Coordinates of C-alpha atoms in Angstrom, one line a residue:
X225 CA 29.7 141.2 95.9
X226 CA 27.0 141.8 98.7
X227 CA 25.3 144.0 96.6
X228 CA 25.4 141.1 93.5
X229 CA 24.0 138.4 95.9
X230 CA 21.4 140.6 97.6
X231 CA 20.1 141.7 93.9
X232 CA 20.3 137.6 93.1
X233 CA 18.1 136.9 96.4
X234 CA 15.6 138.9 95.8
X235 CA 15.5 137.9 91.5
X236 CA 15.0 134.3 93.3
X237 CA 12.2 135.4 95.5
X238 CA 10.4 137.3 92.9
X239 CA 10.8 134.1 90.5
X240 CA 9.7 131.6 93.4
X241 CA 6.7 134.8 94.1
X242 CA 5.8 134.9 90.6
X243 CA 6.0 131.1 89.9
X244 CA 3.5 130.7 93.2
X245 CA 1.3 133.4 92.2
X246 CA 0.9 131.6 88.7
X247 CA 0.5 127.9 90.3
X248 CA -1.8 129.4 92.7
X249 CA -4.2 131.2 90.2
X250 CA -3.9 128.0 87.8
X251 CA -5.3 126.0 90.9
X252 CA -8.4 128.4 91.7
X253 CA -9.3 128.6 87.6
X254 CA -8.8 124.8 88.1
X255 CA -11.4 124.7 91.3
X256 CA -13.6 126.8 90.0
X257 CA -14.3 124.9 86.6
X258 CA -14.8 121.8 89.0
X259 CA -17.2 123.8 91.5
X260 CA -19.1 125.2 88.6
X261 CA -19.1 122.0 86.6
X262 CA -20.7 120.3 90.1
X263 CA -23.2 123.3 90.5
X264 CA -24.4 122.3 86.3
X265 CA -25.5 118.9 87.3
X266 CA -26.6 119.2 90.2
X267 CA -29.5 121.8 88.3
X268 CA -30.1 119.2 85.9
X269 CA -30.7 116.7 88.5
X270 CA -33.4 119.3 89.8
X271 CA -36.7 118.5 88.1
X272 CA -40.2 120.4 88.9
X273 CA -43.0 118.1 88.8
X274 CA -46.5 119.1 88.7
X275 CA -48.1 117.9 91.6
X276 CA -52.4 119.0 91.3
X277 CA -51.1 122.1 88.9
X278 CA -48.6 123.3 91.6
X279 CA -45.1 122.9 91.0
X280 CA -42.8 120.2 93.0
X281 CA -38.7 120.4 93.1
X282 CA -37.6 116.7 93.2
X283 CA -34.2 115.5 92.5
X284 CA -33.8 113.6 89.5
X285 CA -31.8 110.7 91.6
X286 CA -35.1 110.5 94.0
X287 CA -37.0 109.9 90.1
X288 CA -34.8 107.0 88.8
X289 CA -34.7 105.3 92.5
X290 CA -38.8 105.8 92.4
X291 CA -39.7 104.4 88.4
X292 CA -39.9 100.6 89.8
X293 CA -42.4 102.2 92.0
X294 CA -44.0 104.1 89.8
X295 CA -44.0 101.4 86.6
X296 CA -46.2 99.2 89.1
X297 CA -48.6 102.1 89.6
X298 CA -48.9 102.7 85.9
X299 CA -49.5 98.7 85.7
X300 CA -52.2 98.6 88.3
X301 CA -53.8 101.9 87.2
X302 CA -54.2 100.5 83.3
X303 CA -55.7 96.7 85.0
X304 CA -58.1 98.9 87.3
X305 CA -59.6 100.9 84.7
X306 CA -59.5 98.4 81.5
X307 CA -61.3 96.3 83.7
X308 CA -63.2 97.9 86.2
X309 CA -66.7 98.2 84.1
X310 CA -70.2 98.7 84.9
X311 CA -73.6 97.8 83.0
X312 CA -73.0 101.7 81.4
X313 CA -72.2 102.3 78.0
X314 CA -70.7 105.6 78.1
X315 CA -68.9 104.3 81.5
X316 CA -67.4 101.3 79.6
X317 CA -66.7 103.6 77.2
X318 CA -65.1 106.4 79.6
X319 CA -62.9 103.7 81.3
X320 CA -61.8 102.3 77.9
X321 CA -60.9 105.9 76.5
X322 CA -58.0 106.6 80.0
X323 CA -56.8 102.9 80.0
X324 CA -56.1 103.2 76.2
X325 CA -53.7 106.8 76.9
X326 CA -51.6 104.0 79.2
X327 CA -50.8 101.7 76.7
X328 CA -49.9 100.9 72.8
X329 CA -52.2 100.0 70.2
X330 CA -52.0 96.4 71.8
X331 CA -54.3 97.8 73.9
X332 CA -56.7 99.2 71.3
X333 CA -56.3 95.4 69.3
X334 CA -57.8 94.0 72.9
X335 CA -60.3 96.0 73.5
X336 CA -61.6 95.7 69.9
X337 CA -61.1 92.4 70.0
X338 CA -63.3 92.0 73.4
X339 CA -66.0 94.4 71.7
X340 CA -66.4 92.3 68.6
X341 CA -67.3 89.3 70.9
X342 CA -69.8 90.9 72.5
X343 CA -68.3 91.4 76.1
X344 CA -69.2 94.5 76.7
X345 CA -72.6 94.1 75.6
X346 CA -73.0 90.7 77.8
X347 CA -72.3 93.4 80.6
X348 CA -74.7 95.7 80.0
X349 CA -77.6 93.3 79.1
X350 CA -76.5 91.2 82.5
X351 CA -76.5 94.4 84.8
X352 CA -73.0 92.9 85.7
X353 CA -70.7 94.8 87.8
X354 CA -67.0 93.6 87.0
X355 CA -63.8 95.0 89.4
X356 CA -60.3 93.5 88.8
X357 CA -57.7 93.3 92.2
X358 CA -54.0 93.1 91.7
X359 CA -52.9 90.1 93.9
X360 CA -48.6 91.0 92.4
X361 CA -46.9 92.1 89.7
X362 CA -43.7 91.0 88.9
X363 CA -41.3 93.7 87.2
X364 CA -37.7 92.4 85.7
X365 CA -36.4 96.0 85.8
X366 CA -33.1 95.2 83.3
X367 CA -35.6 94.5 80.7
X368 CA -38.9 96.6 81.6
X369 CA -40.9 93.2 80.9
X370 CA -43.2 92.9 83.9
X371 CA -46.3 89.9 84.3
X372 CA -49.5 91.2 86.4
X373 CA -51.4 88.9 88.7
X374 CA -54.9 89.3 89.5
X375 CA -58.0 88.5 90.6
X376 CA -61.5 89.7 88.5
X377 CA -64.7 89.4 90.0
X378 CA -67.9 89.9 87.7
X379 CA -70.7 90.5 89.9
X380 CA -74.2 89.3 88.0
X381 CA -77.6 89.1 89.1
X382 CA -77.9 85.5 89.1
X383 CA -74.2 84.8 89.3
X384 CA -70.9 85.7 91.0
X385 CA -68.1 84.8 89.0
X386 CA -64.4 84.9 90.1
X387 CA -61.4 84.7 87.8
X388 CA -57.9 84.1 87.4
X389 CA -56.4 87.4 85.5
X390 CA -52.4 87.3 84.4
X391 CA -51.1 89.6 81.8
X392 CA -47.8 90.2 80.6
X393 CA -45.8 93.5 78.5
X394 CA -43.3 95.5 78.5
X395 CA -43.1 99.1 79.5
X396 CA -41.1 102.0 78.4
X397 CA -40.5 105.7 79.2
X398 CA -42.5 108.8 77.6
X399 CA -42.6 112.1 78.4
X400 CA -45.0 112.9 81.5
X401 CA -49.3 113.9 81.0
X402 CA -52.4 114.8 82.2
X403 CA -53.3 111.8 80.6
X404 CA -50.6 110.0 81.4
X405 CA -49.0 111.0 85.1
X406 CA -46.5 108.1 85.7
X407 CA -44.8 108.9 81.7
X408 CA -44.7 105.2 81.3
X409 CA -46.3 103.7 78.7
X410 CA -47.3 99.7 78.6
X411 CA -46.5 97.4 75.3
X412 CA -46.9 94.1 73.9
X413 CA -49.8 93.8 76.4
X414 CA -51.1 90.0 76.1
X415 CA -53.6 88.1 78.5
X416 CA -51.8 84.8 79.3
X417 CA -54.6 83.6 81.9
X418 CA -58.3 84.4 82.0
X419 CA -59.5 81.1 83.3
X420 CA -62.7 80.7 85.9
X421 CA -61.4 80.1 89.8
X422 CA -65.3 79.8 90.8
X423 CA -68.9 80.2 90.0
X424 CA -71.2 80.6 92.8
X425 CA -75.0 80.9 91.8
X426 CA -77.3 83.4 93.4
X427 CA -80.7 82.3 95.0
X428 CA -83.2 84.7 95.5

C-alpha cells in the first residue's frame, strides 16, 4: 500500500509539474506577443524627418502634439510670401510660384484674379515695396478651419499705405516636400478684410 500511495504522489506531482510547466510556457508565449506587439508600435511611432538633407528620428506622438504649431507656420509662411512683393517682375513672380505649392487652386483663382486687375503691375510701375505682418491667427483644430489676422504695409514713393489683412481656409494634411516642409496644405482660401487702416503722404 506504501508502495501504491508513493507511485500516486509522485503521478500527482508530475501532473501538478506538467500542468505548471504548460501554464508557465502559455504565460511567456502570452508576454512575449504583448512585448513584441509594444516593440511594433513603438517603430511606427519612430519617424525620420529630413532636417537640411540629414536625417532626424522624432516620435510620431512629438508630430501630432506639434501640427497646431506647425499649421500656423504653414499659414504665416503662405501670407509672407503671397504678399511680400517688390517692384520685380520675376520676384513677384518667384514669390507667387512657392506661395502657390502651399495652397489649392483657390490660391491660383486669387492670384489670377489680382493679376487681371492690374495689382501687380500698379507695383512695379509705383516702385512699391509691399510686406504683410501676422498680428494672430486663429486655428479651430476639430475642424482645421483657421482665420489669419494681419497687417500689410505698401510702401510707395509718394505714399505709405497701411492695411487691415484677414483671411480665412481650411487646412489639411499631405505628404511632406521640399516644396512643401510643414505637409499641410491651405484651402478654401478667401480674403474677408482688405480695408485701408491709414494713408500717410510723403513730402519730399
Amino acid at each position: 500500500m506504501a508502495v501504491v500511495k508513493n507511485i500516486e504522489q509522485k503521478i500527482k506531482i508530475n501532473k501538478v509539474t506538467s500542468i505548471g510547466c504548460i501554464v508557465l510556457s502559455v504565460v511567456i508565449v502570452i508576454a512575449g506577443f504583448v512585448f513584441s506587439y509594444k516593440q511594433i508600435q513603438d517603430a511606427r511611432k519612430s519617424i525620420y524627418v529630413l532636417d537640411n538633407g540629414v536625417p532626424v528620428l522624432v516620435k510620431q506622438t512629438d508630430l501630432l502634439l506639434n501640427r497646431p504649431v506647425e499649421y500656423k507656420a504653414q499659414i504665416d509662411l503662405f501670407h509672407s510670401l503671397f504678399f511680400t512683393l517688390s517692384a520685380d517682375d520675376d520676384y513677384i513672380k518667384e514669390q507667387a510660384k512657392k506661395a502657390l505649392y502651399l495652397i489649392d487652386d483657390s490660391g491660383m483663382k486669387e492670384y489670377m484674379n489680382l493679376k487681371e486687375k492690374g495689382f501687380y503691375n500698379q507695383i512695379i510701375s509705383s516702385n512699391s515695396v509691399m510686406t504683410v505682418k501676422a498680428d494672430s491667427i486663429k486655428l479651430d483644430e476639430q475642424n482645421l478651419k483657421f482665420i489669419y489676422y494681419g497687417t500689410q504695409t505698401i510702401n510707395r514713393k509718394t505714399q505709405l499705405i497701411v492695411r487691415r489683412l484677414v483671411t480665412e481656409g481650411f487646412i489639411k494634411d499631405v505628404p511632406r516636400s521640399p516644396n512643401n516642409p510643414h505637409g499641410a496644405l491651405i484651402e478654401k482660401w478667401k480674403t474677408l478684410d482688405n480695408s485701408d487702416i491709414s494713408v500717410k503722404e510723403k513730402f519730399r
